[in-house]
JSON list of C-alpha atoms and ligand atoms in Angstrom, two decimals:
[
{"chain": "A", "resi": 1051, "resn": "UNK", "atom": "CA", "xyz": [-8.70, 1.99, 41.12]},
{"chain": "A", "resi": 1052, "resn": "UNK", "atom": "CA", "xyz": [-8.98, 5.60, 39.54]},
{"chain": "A", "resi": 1053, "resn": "UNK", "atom": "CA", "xyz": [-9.36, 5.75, 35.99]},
{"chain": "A", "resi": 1054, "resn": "UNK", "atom": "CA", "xyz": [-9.07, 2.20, 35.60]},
{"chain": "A", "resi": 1055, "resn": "UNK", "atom": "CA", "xyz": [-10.20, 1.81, 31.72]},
{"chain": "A", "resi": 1056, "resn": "UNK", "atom": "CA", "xyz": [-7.87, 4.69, 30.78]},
{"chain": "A", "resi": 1057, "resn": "UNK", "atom": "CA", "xyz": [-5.21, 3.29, 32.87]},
{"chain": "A", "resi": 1058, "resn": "UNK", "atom": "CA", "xyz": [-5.65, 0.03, 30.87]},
{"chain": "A", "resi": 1059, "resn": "UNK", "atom": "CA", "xyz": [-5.39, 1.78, 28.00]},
{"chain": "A", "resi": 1060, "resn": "UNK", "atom": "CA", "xyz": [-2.47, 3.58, 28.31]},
{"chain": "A", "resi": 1061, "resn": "UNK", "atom": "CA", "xyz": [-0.55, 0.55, 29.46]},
{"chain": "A", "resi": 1062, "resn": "UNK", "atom": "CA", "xyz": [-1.84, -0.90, 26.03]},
{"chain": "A", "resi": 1063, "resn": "UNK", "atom": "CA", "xyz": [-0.19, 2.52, 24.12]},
{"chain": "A", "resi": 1064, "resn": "UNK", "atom": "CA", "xyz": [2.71, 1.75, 25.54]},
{"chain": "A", "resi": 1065, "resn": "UNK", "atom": "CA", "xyz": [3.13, -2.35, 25.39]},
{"chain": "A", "resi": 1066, "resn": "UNK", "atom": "CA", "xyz": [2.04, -0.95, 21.55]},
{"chain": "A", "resi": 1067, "resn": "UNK", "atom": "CA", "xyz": [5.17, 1.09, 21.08]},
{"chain": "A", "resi": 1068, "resn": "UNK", "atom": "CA", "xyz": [7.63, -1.88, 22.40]},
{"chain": "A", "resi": 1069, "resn": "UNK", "atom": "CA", "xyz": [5.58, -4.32, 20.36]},
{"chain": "A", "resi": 1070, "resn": "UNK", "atom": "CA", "xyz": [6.22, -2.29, 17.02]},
{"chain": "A", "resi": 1071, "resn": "UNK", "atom": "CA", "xyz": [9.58, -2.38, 17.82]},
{"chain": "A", "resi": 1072, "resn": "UNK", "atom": "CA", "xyz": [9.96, 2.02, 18.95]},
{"chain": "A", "resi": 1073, "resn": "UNK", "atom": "CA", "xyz": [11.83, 1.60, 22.18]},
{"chain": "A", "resi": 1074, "resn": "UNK", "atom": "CA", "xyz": [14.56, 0.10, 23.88]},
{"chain": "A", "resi": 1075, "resn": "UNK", "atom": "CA", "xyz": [15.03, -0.27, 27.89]},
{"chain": "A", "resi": 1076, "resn": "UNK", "atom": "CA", "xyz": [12.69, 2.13, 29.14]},
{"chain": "A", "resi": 1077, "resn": "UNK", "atom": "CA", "xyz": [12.40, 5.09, 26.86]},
{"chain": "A", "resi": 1078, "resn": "UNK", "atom": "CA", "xyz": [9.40, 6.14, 25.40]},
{"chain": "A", "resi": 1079, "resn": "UNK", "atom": "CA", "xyz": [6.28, 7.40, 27.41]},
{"chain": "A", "resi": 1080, "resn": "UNK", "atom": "CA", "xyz": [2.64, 7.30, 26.11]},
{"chain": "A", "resi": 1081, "resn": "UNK", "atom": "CA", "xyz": [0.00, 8.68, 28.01]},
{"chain": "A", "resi": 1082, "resn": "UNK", "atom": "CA", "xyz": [-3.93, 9.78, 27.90]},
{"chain": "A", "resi": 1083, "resn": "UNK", "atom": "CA", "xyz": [-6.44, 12.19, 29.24]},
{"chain": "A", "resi": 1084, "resn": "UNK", "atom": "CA", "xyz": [-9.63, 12.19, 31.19]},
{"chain": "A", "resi": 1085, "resn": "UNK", "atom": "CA", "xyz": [-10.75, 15.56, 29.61]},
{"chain": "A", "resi": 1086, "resn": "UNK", "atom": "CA", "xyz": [-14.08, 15.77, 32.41]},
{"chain": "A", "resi": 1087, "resn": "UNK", "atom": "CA", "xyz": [-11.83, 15.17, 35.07]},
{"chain": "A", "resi": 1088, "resn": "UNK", "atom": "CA", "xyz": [-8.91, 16.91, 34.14]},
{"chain": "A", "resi": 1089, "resn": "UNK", "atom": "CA", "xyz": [-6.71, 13.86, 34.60]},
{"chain": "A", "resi": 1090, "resn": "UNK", "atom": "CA", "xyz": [-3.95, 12.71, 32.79]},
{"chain": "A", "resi": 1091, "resn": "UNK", "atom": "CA", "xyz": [-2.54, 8.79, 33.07]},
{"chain": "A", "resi": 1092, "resn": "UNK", "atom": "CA", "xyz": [1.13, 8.67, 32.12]},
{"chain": "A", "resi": 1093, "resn": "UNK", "atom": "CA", "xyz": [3.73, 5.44, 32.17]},
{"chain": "A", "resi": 1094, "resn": "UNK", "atom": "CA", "xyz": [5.67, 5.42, 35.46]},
{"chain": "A", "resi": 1095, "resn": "UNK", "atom": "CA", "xyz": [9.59, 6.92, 35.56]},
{"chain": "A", "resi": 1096, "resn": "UNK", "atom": "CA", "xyz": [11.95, 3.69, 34.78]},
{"chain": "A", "resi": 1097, "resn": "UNK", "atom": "CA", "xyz": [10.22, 0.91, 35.45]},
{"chain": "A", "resi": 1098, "resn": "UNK", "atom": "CA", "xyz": [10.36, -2.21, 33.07]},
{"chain": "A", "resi": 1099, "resn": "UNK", "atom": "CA", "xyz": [7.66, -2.36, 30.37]},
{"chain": "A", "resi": 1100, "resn": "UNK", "atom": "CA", "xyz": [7.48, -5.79, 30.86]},
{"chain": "A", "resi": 1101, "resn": "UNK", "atom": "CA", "xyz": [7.10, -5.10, 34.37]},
{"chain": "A", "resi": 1102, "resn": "UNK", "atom": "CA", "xyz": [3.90, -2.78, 33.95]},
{"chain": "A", "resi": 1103, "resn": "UNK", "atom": "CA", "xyz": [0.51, -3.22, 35.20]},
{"chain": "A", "resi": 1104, "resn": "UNK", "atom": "CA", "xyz": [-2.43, -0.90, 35.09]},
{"chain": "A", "resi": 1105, "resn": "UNK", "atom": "CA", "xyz": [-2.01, -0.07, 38.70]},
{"chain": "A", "resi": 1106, "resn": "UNK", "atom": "CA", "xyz": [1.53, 1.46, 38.03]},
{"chain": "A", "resi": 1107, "resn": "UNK", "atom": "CA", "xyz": [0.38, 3.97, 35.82]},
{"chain": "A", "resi": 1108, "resn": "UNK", "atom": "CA", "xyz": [0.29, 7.27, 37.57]},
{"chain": "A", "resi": 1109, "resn": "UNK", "atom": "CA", "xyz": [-2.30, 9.79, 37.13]},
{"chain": "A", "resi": 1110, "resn": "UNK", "atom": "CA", "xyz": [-1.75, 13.44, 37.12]},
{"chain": "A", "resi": 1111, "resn": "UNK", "atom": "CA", "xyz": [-3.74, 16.15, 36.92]},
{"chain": "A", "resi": 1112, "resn": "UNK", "atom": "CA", "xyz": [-2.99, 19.34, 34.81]},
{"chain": "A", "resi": 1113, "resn": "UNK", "atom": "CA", "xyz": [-0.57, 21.03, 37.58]},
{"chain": "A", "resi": 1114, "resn": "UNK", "atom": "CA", "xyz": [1.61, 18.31, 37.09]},
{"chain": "A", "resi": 1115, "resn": "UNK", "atom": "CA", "xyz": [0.42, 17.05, 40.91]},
{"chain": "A", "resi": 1116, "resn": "UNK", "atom": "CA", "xyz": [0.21, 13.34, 41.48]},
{"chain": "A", "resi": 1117, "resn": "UNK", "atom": "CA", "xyz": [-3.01, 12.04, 42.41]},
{"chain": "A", "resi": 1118, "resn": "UNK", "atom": "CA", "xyz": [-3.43, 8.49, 42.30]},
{"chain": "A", "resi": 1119, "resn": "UNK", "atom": "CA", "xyz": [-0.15, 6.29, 41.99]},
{"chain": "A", "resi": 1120, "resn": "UNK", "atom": "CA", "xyz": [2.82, 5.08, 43.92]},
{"chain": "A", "resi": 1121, "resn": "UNK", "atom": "CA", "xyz": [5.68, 5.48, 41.40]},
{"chain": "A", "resi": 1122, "resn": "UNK", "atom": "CA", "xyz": [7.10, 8.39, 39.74]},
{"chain": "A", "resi": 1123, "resn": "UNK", "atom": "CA", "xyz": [5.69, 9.45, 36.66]},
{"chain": "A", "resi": 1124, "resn": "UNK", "atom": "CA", "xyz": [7.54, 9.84, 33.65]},
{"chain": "A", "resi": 1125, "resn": "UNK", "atom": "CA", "xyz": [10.07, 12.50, 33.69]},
{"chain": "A", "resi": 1126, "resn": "UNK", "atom": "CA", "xyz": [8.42, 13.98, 30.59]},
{"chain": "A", "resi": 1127, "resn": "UNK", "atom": "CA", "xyz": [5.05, 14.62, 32.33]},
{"chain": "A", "resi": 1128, "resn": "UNK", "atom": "CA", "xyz": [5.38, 18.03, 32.19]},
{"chain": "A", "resi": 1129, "resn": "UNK", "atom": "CA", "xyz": [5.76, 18.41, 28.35]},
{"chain": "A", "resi": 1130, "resn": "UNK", "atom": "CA", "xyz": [2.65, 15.96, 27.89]},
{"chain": "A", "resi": 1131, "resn": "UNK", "atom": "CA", "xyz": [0.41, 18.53, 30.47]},
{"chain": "A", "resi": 1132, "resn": "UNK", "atom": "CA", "xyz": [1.36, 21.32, 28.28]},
{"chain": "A", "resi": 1133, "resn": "UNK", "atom": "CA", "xyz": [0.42, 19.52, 24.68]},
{"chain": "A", "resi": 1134, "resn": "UNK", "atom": "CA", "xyz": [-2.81, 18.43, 26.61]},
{"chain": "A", "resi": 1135, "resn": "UNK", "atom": "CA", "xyz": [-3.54, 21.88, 27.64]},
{"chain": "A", "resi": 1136, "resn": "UNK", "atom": "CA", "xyz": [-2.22, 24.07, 24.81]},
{"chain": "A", "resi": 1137, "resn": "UNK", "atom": "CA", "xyz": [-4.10, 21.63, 22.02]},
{"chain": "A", "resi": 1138, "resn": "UNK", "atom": "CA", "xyz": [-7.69, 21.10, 23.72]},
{"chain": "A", "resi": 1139, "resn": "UNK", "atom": "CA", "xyz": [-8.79, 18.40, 21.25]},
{"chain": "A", "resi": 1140, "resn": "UNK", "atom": "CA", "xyz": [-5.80, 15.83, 22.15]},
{"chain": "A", "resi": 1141, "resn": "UNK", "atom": "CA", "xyz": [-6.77, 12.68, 23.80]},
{"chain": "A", "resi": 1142, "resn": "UNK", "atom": "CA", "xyz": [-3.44, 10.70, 23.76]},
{"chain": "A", "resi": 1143, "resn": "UNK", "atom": "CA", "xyz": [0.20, 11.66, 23.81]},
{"chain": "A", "resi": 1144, "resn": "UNK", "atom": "CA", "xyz": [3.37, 9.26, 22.60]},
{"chain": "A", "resi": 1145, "resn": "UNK", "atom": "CA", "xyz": [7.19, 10.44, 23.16]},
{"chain": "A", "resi": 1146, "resn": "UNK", "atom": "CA", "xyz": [9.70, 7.15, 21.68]},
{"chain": "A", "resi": 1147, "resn": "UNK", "atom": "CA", "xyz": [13.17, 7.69, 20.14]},
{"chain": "A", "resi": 1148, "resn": "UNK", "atom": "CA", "xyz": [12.35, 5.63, 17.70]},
{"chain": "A", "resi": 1149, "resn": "UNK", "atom": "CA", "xyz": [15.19, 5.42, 15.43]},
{"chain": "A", "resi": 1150, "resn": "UNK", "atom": "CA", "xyz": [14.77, 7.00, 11.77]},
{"chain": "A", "resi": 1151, "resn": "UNK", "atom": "CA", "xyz": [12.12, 9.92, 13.30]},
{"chain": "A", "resi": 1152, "resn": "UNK", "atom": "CA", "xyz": [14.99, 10.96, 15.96]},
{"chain": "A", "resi": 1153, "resn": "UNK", "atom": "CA", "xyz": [17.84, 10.82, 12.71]},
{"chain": "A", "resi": 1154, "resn": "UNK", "atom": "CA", "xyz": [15.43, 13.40, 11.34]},
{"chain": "A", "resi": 1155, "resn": "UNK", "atom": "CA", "xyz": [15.07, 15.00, 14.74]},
{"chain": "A", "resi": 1156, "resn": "UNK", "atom": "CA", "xyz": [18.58, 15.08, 15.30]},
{"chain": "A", "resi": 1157, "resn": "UNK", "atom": "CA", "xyz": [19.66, 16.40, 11.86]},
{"chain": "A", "resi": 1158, "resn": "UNK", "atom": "CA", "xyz": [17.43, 19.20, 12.74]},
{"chain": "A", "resi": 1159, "resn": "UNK", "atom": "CA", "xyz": [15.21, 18.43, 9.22]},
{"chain": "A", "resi": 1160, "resn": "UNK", "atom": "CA", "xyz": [11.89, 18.34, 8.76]},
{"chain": "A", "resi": 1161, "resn": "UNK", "atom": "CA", "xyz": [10.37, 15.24, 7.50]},
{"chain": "A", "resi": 1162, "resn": "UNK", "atom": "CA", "xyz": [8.96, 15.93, 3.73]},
{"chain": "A", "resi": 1163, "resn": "UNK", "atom": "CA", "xyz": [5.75, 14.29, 2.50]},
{"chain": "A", "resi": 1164, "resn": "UNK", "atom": "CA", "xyz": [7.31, 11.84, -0.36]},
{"chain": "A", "resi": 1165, "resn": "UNK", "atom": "CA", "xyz": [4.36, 9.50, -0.31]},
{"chain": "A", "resi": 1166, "resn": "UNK", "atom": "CA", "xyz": [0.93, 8.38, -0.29]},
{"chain": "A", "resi": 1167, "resn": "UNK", "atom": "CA", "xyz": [1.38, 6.77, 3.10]},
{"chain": "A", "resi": 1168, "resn": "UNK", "atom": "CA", "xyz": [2.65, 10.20, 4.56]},
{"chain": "A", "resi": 1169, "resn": "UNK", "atom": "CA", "xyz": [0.04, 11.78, 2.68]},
{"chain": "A", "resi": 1170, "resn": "UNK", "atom": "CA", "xyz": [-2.53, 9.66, 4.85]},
{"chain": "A", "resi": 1171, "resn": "UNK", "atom": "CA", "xyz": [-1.60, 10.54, 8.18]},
{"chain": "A", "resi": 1172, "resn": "UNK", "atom": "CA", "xyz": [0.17, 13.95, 8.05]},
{"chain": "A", "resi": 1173, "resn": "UNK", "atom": "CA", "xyz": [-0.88, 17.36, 5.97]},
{"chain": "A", "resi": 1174, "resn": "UNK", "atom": "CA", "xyz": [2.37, 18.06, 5.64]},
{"chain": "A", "resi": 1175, "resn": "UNK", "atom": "CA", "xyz": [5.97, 18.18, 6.27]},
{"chain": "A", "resi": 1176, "resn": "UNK", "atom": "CA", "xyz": [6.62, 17.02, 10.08]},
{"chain": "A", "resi": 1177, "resn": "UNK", "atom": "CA", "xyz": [7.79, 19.96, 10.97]},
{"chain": "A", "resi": 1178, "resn": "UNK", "atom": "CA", "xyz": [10.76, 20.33, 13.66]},
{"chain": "A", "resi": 1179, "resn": "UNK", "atom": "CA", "xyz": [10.91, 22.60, 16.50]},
{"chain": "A", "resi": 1180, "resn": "UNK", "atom": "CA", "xyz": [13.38, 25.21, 17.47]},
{"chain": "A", "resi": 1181, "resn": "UNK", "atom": "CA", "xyz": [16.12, 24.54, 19.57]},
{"chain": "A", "resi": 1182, "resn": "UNK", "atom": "CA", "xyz": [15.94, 25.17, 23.52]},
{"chain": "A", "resi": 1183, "resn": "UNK", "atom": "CA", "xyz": [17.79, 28.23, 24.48]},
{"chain": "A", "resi": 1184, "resn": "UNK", "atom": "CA", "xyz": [20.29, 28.09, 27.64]},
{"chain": "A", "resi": 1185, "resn": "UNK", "atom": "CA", "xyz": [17.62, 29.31, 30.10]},
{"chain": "A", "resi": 1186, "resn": "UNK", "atom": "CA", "xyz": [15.03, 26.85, 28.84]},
{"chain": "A", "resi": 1187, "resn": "UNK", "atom": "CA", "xyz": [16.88, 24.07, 28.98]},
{"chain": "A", "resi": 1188, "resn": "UNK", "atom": "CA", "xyz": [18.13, 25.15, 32.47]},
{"chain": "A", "resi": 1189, "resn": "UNK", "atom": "CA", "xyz": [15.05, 26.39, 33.62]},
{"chain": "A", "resi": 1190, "resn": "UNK", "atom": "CA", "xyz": [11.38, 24.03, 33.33]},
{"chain": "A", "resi": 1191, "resn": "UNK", "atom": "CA", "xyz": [12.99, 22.21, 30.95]},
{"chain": "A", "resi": 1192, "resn": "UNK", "atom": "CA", "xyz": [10.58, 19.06, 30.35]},
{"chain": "A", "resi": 1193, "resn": "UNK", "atom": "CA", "xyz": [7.54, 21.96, 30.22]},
{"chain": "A", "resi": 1194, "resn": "UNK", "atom": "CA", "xyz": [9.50, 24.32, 27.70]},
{"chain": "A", "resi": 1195, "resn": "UNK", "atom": "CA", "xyz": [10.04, 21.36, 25.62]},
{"chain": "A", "resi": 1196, "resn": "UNK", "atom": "CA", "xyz": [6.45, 21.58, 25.33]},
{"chain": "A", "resi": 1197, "resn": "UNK", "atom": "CA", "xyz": [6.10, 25.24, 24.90]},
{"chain": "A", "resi": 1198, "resn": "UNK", "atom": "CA", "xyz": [8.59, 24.73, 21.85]},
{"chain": "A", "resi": 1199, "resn": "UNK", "atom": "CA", "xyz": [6.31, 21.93, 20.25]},
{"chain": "A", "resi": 1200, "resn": "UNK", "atom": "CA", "xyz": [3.48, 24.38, 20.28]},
{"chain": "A", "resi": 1201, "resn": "UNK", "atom": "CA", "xyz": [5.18, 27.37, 19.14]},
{"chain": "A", "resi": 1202, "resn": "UNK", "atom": "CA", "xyz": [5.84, 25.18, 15.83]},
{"chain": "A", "resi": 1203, "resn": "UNK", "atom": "CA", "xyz": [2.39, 24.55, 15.72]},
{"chain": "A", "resi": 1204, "resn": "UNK", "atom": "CA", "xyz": [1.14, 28.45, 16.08]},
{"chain": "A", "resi": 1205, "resn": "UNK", "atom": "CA", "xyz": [-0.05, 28.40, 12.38]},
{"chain": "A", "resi": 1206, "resn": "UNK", "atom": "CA", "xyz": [-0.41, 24.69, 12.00]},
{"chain": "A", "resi": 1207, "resn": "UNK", "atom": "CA", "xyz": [-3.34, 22.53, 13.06]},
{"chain": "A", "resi": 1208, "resn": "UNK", "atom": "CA", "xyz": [-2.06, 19.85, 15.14]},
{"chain": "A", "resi": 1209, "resn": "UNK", "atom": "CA", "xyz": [-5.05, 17.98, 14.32]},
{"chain": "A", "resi": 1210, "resn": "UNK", "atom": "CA", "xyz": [-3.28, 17.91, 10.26]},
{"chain": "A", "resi": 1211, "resn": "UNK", "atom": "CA", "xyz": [0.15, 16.97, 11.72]},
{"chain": "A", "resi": 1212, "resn": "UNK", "atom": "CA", "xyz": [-0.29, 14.76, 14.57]},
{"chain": "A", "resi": 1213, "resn": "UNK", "atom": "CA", "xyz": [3.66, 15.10, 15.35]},
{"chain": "A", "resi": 1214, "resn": "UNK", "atom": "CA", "xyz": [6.41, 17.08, 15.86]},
{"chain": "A", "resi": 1215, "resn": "UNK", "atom": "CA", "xyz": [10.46, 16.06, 16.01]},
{"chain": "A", "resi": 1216, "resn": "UNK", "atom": "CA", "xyz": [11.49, 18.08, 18.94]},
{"chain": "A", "resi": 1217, "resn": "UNK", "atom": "CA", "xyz": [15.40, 19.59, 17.69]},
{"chain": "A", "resi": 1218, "resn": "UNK", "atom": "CA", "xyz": [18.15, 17.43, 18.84]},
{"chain": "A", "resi": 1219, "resn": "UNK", "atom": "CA", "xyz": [15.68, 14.99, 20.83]},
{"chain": "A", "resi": 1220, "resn": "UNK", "atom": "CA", "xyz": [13.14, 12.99, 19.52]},
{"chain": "A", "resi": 1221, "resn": "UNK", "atom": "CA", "xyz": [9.25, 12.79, 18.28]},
{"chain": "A", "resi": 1222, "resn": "UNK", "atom": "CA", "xyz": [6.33, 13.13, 19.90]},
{"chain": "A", "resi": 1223, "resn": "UNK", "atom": "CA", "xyz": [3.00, 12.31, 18.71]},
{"chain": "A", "resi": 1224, "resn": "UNK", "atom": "CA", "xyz": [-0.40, 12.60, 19.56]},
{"chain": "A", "resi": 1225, "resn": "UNK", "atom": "CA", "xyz": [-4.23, 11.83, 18.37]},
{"chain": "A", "resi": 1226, "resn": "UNK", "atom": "CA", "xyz": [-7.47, 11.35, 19.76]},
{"chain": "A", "resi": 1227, "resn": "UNK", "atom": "CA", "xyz": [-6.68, 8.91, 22.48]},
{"chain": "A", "resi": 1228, "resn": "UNK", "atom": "CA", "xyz": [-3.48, 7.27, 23.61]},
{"chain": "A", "resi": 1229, "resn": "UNK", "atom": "CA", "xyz": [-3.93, 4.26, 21.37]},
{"chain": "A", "resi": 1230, "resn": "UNK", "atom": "CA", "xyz": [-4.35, 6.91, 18.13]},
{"chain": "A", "resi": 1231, "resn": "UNK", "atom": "CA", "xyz": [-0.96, 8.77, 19.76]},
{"chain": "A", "resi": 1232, "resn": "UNK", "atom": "CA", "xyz": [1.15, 5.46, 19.37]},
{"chain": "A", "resi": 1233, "resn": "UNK", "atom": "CA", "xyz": [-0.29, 4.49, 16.24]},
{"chain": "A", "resi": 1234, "resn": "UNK", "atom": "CA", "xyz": [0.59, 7.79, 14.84]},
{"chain": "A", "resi": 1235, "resn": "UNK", "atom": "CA", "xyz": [4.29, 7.24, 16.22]},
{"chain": "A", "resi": 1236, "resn": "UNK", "atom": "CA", "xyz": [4.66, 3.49, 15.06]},
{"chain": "A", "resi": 1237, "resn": "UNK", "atom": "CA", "xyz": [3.04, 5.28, 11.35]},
{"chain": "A", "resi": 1238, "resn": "UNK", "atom": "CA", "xyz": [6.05, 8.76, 11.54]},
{"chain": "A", "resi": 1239, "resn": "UNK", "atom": "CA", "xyz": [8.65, 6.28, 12.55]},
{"chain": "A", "resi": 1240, "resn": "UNK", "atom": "CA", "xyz": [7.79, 3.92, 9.34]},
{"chain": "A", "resi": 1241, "resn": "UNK", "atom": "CA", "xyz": [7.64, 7.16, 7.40]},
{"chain": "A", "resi": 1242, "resn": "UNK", "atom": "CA", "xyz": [10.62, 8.87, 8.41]},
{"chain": "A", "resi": 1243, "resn": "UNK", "atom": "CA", "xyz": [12.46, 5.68, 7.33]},
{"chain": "A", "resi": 1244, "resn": "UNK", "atom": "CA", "xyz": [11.03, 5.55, 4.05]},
{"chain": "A", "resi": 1245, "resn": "UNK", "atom": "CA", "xyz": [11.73, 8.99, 3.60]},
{"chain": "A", "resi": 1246, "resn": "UNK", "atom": "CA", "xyz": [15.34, 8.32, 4.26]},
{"chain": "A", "resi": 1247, "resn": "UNK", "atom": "CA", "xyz": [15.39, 5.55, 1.75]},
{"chain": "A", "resi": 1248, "resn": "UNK", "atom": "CA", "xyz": [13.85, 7.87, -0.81]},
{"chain": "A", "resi": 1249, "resn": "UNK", "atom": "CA", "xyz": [16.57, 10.35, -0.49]},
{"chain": "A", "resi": 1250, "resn": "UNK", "atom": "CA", "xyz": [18.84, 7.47, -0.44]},
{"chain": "A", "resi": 1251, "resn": "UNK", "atom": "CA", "xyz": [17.56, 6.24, -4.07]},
{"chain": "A", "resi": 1252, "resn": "UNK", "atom": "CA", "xyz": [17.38, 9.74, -5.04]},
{"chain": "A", "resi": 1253, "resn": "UNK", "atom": "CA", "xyz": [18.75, 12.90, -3.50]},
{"chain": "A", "resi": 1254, "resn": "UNK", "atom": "CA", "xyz": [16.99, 15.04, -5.36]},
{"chain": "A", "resi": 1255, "resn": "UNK", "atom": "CA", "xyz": [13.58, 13.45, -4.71]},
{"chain": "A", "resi": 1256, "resn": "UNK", "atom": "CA", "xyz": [10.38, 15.81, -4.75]},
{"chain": "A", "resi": 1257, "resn": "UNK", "atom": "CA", "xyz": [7.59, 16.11, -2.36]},
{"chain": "A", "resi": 1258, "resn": "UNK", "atom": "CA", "xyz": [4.51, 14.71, -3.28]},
{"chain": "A", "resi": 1259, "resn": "UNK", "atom": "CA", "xyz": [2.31, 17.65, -4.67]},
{"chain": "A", "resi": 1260, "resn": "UNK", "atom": "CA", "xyz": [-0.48, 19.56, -3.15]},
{"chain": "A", "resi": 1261, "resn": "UNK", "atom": "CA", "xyz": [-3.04, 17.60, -5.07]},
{"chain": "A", "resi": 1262, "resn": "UNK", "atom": "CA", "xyz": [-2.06, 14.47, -3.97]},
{"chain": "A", "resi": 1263, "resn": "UNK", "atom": "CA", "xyz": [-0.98, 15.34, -1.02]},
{"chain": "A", "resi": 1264, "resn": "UNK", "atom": "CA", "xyz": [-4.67, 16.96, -0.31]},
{"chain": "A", "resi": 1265, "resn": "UNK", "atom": "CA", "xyz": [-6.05, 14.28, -1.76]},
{"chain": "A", "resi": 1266, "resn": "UNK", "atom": "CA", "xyz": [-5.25, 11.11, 0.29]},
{"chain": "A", "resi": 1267, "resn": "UNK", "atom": "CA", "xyz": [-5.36, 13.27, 3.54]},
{"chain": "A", "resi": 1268, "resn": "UNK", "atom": "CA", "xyz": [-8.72, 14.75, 2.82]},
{"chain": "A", "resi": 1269, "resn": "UNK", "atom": "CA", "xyz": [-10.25, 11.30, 1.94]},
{"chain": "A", "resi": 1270, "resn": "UNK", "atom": "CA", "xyz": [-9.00, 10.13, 5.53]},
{"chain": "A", "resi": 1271, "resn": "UNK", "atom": "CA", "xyz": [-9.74, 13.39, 7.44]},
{"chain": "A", "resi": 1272, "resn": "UNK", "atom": "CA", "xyz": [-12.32, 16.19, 7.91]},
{"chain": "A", "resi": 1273, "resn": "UNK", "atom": "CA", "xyz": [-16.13, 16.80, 6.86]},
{"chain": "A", "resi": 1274, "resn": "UNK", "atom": "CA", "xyz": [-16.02, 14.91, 3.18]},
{"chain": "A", "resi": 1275, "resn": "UNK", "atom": "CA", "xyz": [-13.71, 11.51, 4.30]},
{"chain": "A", "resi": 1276, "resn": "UNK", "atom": "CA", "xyz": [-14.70, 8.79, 2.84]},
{"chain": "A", "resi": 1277, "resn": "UNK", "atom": "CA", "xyz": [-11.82, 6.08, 3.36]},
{"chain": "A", "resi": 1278, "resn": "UNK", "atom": "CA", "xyz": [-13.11, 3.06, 5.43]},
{"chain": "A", "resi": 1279, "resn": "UNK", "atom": "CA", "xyz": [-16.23, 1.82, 6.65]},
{"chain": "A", "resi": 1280, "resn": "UNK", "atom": "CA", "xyz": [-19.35, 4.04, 7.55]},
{"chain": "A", "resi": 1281, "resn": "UNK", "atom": "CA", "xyz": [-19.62, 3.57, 11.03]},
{"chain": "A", "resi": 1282, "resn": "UNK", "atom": "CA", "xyz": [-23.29, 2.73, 12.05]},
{"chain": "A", "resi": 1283, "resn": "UNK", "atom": "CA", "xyz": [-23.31, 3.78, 15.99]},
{"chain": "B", "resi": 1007, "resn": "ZN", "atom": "ZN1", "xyz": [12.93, 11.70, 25.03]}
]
């Protein structure tokens, strides 16, 4: 079987965002990349998560042309290929609707940095991107989704802000591999609800500031971190 560790993998991402509670049915779509071979493996279009085996993951490669697989992929393939090829150090991408990130998403709001555990994961607000214009939603609509993601991100490291709430839609998240993608979503969908609550406690609730903010990213991320164990191999 092609790609059979990533395949595994991926199926894990995704069993990850049903067991954390991010989809229902058969939304949601995590997938990962083969970056020597140029090949990405994404869940299957509709099928049953409890349903899914490693050999009905479908891999791609960047053209958005099936190789290997018997099912259709996911019917957001095409915004995943053009995260993986527009942000070269991605390893992992993870689409849900989870609920409190897609509130955010749909009330067109950026996510603001409240907290310590935001702090941790994202350097910075979670930004949201534009809405789709007629023609893009009528023309390659799945791929200008993507182009729209990394538009946001022209003067923001999406290595900082591993996500994005795509205007009237939904997240999507990514990281380092696929398992890092849907940790990152099952992490924005717990923030996004505790931002909610915060503003629900107090409207007029302040974002964290740029000290602390810097601080408990920085200690996770980059050159000096020093959360966590040193890691010996
Ligand atoms: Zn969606």
């Amino acid at each position: 079987m092609l790609l059979k560790s990533l395949r595994e993998e991926v199926l894990d991402a995704n069993l990850e965002l049903v067991r954390r509670g991010l989809v229902l049915y058969t939304f949601g779509n995590a997938s990962g990349i083969d970056r020597a071979q140029g090949l990405v493996a994404i869940k299957p279009s509709g099928v049953p998560y409890e349903d899914l085996t490693p050999v009905h993951i479908v891999i791609s490669d960047l053209s958005g042309k099936i190789v290997d697989g018997n099912l259709r992929a996911s019917s957001d393939l095409a915004t995943h290929l053009e995260l993986y090829k527009q942000f070269p150090n991605i390893g992992g991408v993870a689409h849900t609707h989870s609920e409190y990130a897609t509130a955010w998403a749909q009330a067109e709001k950026p996510i603001p940095c409240f907290g310590t555990t935001h702090a941790d994961y994202f350097h910075g607000s979670v930004p949201v991107t534009e809405r789709l214009s007629t023609s893009e939603i009528e023309g390659d609509y799945e791929q200008e989704t993507g182009s729209a993601i990394v538009r946001t991100f022209k003067r923001v490291d999406p290595a900082a802000i591993p996500a994005v709430l795509v205007a009237g839609h939904a997240p999507f998240c990514w990281g380092k591999t696929a398992a890092e993608a849907a940790h990152n979503a099952v992490i924005l969908e717990y923030v996004a609800r505790m931002a909610y609550h915060t503003l629900l406690v107090n409207a007029e609730s302040q974002p964290l500031t740029r000290e602390l903010h810097d601080k408990h990213f920085l200690r996770k991320h980059g050159r000096n971190a020093y959360y966590g164990q040193v890691k010996t191999q």
